[in-house]
CSV table of C-alpha atoms and ligand atoms in Angstrom, one decimal:
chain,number,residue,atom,x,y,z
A,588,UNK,CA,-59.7,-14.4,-52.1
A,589,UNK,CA,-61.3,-12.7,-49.1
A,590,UNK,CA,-63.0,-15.0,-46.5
A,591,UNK,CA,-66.4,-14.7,-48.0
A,592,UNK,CA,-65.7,-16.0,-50.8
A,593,UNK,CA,-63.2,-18.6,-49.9
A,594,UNK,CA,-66.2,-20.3,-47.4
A,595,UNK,CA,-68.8,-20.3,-50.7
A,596,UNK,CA,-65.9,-21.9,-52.4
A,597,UNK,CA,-65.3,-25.0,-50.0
A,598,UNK,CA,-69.0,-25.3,-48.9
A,599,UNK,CA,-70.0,-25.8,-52.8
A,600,UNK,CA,-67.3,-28.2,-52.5
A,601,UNK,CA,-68.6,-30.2,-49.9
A,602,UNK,CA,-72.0,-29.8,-50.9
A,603,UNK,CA,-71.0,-31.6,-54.1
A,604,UNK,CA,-69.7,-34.7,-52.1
A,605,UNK,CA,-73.0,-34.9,-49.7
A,606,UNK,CA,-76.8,-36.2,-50.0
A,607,UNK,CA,-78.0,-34.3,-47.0
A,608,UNK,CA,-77.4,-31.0,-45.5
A,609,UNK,CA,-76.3,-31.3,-41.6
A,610,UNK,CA,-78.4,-29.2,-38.9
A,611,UNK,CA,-76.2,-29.9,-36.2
A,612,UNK,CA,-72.2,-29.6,-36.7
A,613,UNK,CA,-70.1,-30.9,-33.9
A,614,UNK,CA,-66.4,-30.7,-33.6
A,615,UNK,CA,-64.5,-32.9,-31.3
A,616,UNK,CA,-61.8,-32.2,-28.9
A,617,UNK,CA,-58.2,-34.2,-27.9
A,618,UNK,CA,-58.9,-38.0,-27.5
A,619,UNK,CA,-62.8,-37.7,-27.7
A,620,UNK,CA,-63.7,-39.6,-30.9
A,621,UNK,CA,-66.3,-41.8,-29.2
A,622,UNK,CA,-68.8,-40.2,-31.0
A,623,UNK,CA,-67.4,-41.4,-34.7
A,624,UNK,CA,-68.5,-44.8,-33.7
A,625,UNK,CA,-72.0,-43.9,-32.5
A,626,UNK,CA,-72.5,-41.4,-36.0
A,627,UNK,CA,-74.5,-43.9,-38.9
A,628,UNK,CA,-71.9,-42.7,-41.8
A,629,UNK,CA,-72.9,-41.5,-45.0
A,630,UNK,CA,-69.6,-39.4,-46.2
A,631,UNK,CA,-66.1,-38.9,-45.2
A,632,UNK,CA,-63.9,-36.6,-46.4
A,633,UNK,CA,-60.4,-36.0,-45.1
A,634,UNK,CA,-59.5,-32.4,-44.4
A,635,UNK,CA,-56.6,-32.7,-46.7
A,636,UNK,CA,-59.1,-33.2,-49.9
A,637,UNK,CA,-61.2,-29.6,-49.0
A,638,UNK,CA,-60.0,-26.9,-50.3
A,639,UNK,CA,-58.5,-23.7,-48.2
A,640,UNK,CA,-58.8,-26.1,-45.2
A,641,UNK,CA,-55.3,-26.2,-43.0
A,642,UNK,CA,-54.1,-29.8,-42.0
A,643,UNK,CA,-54.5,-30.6,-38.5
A,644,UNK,CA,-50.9,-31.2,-36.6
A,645,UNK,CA,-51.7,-32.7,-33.1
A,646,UNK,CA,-51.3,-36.1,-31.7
A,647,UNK,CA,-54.7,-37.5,-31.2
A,648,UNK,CA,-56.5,-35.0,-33.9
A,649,UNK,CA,-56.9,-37.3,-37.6
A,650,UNK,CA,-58.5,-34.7,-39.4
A,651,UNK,CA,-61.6,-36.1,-41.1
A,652,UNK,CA,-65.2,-34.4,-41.6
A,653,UNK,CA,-68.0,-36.9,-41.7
A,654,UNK,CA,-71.3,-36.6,-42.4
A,655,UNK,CA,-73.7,-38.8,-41.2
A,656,UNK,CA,-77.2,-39.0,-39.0
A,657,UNK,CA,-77.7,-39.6,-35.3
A,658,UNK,CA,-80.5,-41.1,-34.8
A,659,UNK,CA,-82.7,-39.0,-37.3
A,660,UNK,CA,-80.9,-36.3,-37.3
A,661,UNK,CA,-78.4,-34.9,-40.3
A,662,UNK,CA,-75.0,-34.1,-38.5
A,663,UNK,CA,-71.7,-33.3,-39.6
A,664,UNK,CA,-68.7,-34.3,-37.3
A,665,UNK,CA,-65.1,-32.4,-37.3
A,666,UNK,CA,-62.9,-35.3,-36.2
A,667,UNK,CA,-59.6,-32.9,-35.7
A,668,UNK,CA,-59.8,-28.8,-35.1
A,669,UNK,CA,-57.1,-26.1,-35.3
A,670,UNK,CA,-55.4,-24.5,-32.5
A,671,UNK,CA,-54.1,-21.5,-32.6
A,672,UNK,CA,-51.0,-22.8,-30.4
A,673,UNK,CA,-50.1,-24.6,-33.7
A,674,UNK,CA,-49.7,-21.5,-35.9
A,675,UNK,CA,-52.9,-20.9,-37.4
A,676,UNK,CA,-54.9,-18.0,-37.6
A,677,UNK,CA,-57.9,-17.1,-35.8
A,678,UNK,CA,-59.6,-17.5,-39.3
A,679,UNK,CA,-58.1,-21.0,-40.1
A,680,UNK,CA,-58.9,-21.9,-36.2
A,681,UNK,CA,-62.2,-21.1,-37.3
A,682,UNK,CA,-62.8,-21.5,-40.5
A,683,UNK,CA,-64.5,-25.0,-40.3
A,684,UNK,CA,-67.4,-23.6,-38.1
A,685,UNK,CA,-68.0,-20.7,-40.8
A,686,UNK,CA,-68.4,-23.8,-42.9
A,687,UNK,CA,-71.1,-25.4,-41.1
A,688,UNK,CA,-73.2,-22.2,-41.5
A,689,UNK,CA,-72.9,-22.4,-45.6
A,690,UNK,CA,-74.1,-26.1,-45.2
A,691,UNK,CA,-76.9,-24.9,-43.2
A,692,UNK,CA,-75.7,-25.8,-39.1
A,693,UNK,CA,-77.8,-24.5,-37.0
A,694,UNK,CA,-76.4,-25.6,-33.7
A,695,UNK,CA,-72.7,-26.3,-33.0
A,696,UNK,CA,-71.8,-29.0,-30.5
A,697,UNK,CA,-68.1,-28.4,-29.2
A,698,UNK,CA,-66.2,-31.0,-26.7
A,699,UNK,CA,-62.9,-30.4,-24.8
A,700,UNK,CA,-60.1,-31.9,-22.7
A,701,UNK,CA,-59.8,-28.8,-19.8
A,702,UNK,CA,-57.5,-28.4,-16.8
A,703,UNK,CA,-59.6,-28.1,-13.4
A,704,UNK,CA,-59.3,-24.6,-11.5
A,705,UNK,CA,-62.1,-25.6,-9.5
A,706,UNK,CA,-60.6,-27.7,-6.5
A,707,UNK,CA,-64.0,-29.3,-5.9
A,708,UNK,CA,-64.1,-31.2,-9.8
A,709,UNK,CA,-62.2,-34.4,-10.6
A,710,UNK,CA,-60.2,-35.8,-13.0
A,711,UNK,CA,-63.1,-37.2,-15.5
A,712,UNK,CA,-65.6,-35.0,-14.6
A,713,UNK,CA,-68.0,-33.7,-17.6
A,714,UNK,CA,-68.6,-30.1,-17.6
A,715,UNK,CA,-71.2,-28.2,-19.6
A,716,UNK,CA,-69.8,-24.5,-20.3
A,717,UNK,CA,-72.1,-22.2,-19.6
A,718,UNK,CA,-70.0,-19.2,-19.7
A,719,UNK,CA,-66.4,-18.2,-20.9
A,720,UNK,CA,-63.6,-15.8,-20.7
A,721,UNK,CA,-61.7,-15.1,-23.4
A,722,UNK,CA,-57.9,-15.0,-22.4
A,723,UNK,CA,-56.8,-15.4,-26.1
A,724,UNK,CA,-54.5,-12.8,-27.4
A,725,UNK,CA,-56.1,-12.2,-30.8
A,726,UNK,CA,-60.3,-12.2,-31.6
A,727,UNK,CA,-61.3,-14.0,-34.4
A,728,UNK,CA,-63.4,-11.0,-35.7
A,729,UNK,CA,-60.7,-8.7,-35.5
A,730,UNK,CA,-60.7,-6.6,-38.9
A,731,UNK,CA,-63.3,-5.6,-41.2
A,732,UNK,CA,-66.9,-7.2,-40.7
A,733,UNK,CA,-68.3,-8.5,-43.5
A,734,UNK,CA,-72.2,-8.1,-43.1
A,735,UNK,CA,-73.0,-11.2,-44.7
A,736,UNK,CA,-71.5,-13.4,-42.4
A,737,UNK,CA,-72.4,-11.6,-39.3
A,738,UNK,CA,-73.0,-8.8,-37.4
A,739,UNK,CA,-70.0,-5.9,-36.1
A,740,UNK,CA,-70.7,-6.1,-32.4
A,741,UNK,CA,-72.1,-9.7,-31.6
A,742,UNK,CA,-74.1,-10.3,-28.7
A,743,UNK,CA,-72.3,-12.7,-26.1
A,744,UNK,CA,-74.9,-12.6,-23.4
A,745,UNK,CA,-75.9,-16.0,-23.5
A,746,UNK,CA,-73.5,-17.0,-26.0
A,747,UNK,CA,-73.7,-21.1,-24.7
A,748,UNK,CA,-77.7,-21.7,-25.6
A,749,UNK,CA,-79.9,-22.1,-21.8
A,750,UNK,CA,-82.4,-24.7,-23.4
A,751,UNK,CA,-79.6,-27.1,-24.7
A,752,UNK,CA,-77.7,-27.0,-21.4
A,753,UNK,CA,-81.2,-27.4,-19.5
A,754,UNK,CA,-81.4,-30.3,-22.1
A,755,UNK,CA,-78.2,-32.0,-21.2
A,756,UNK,CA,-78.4,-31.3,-17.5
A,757,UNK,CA,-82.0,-33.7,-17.7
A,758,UNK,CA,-80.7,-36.3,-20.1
A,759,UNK,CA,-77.2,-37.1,-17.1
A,760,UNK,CA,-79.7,-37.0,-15.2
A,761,UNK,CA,-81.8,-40.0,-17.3
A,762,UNK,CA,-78.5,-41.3,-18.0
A,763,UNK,CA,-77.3,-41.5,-14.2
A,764,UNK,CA,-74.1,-39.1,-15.4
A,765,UNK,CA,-72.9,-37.0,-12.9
A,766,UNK,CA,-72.0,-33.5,-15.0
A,767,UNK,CA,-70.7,-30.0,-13.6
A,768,UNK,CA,-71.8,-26.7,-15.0
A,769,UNK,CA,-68.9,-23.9,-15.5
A,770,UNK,CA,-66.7,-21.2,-16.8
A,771,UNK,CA,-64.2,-22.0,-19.4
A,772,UNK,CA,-61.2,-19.8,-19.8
A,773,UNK,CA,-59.8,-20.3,-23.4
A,774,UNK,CA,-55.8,-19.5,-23.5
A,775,UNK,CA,-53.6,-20.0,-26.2
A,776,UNK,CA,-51.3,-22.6,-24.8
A,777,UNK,CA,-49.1,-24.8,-25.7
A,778,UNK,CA,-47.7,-24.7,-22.0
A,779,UNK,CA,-49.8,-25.6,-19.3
A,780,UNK,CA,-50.9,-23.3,-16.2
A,781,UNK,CA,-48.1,-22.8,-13.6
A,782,UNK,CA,-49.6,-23.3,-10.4
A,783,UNK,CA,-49.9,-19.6,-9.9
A,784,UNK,CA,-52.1,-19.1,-13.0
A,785,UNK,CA,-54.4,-21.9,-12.5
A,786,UNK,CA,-55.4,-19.8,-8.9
A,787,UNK,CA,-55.2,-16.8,-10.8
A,788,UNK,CA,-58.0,-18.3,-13.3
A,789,UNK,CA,-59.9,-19.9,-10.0
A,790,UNK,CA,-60.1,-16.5,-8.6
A,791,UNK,CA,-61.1,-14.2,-11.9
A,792,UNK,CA,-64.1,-16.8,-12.2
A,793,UNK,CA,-62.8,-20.3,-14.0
A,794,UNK,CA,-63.8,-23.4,-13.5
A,795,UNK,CA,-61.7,-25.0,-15.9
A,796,UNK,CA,-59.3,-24.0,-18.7
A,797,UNK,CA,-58.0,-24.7,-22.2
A,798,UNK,CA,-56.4,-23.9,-25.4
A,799,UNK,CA,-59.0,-24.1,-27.7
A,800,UNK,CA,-63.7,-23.7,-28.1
A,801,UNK,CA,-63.4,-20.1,-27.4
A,802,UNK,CA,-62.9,-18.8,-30.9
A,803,UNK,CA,-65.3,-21.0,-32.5
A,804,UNK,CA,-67.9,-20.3,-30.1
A,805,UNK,CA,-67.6,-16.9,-31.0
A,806,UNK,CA,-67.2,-17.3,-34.8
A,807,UNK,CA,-70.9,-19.2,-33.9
A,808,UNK,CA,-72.1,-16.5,-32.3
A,809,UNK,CA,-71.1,-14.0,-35.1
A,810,UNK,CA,-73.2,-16.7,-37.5
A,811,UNK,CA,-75.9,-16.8,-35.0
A,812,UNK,CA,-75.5,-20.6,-34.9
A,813,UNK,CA,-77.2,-21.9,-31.2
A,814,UNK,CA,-73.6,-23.5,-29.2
A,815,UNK,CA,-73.8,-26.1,-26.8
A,816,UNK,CA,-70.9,-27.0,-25.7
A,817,UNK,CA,-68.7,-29.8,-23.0
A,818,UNK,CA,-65.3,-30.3,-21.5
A,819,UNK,CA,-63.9,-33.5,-19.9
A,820,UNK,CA,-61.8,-32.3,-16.7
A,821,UNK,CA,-58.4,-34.4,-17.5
A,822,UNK,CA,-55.9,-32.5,-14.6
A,823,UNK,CA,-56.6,-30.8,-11.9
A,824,UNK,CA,-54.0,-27.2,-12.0
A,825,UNK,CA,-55.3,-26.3,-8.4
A,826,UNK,CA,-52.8,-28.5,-5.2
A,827,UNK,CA,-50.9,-27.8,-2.6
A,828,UNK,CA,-48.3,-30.0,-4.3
A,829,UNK,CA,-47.0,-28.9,-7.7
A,830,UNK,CA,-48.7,-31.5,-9.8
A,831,UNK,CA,-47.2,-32.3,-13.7
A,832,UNK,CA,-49.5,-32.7,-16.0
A,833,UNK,CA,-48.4,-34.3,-19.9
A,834,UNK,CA,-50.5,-34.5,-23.1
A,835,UNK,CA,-49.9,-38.2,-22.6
A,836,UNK,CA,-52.1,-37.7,-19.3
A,837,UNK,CA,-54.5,-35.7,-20.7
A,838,UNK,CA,-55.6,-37.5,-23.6
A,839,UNK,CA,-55.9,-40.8,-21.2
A,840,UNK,CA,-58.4,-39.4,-19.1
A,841,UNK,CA,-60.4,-37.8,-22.2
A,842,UNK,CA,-60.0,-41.0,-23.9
A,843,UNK,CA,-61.6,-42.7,-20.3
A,844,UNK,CA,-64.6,-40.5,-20.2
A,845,UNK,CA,-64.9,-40.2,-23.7
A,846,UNK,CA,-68.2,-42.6,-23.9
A,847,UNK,CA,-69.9,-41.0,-21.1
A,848,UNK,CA,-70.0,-37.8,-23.5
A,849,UNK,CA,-70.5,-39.1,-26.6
A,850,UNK,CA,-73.8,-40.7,-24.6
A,851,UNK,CA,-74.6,-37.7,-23.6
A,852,UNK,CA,-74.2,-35.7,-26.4
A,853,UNK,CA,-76.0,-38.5,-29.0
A,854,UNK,CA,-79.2,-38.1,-26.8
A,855,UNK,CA,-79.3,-34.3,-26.8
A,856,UNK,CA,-78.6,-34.0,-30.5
A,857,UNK,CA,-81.4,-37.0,-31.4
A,858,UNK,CA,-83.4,-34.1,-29.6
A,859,UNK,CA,-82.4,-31.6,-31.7
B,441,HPA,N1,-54.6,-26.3,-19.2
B,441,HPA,C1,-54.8,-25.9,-20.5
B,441,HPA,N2,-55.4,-26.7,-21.4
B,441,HPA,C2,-55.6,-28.0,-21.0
B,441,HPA,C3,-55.4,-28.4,-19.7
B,441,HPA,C4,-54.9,-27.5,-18.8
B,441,HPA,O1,-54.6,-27.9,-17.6
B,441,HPA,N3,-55.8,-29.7,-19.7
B,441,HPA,C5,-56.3,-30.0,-20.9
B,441,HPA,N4,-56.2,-29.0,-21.7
């Protein structure tokens, strides 16, 4: 079944199971879940119920969609994603934000634990992307465009949306939040940065970097779906001591400044 296809076949699935079709899709990143506490559920379905949806493999990533409302507005909430450090394809990686188009998404919310290449940011820092580079050794739109899903040669200009990041930067401020704005550079992991590449990505215009958001911003892009999206700083690659740095590690310091961003990002969607 070609991809086309396959996405009408899950989203008729889902649309089955659901009263209300989401505007805003969010998926969230290693050890963020504090916004699937804040989310009034309607219905959850885990990943391993949809069909042509891969399992999710990765400590701290349970692998459950739910649909529900913030505030007033109709979300839909990937608790898990797909990395491409774990063996999937660029189109399983992301296949659940082609998804949230055929339910009718029209903004995509990503989160993210990042390493710092900026030596001024701190360990729990927020960060709202406003710009990438793609460091990832395959595109997800590599091969034959289909014209229904998207255009050949996407537009990446101002692929991370200026009104929802002027949004977010006034709500921290409401909110007291101290938040950086930045460059992410997506890689494919699983290793982290040597201390090398972490100056390497400092230099070529980083701020922070990670193994996953890339793609899916993209794929959003190529479904014209508006992107906001946010990283939690959890290490900091850039010292003049050779630092270690552990998943454990990481996922405790998303985990810390997880309800800081899921504040921040439940006020900018009940704006949406
Ligand atoms: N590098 C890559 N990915 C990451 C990092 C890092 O330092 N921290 C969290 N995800």
């Amino acid at each position: 079944m070609d991809l086309y296809n396959k996405i009408q076949e899950t989203a008729a699935f889902i649309q089955e199971k659901i009263t209300t079709n989401p505007k805003v899709g969010i998926i969230l990143g290693s050890g963020l879940g504090g916004l699937v506490d804040i989310i009034q559920k309607e219905t959850t379905i885990p990943y391993s119920d949809i069909p042509n949806f891969p399992l999710s493999t990765v400590k701290g990533h349970s692998g459950q969609m739910i649909f529900g409302k913030i505030g007033t507005c109709n979300v839909m909430l990937m608790a898990g994603r797909f990395h491409y450090y774990e063996g999937y394809s660029m189109e399983e990686v992301t296949f659940p934000v082609r998804i949230m188009k055929a339910l009718g998404v029209e903004t995509v919310i990503l989160s993210n634990a990042s390493g710092g290449t900026n030596p001024a940011f701190n360990i729990g820092d927020l960060m709202i992307i406003k710009d990438h580079i793609n460091l990832c050794p395959e595109h997800p739109l590599r091969g034959p465009n289909d014209e229904r899903l998207g255009t050949r040669f996407p537009d990446m200009s101002q692929a991370y949306d200026p009104e929802l990041i002027n949004m977010a930067k006034e709500i921290s401020a409401q909110q007291g939040v101290g938040v950086r704005t930045g460059v992410y550079i997506g890689l494919q992991g699983p290793t982290f940065e040597t201390p090398a590449e972490y100056r390497m990505l400092h230099t070529i215009g980083g701020d922070t970097v990670g193994m996953s958001t890339v793609a899916e911003v993209i794929v959003a892009r190529h479904a014209l779906m508006r992107v906001f999206a946010i990283s939690v700083i959890t290490d900091i690659g850039i010292s003049d001591v050779p630092i270690t740095i552990t998943h454990e590690e990481v996922l405790e310091a998303a985990n810390a400044a997880a309800p800081k961003m899921a504040a921040l990002v439940a006020a900018l969607v009940k704006k949406l």
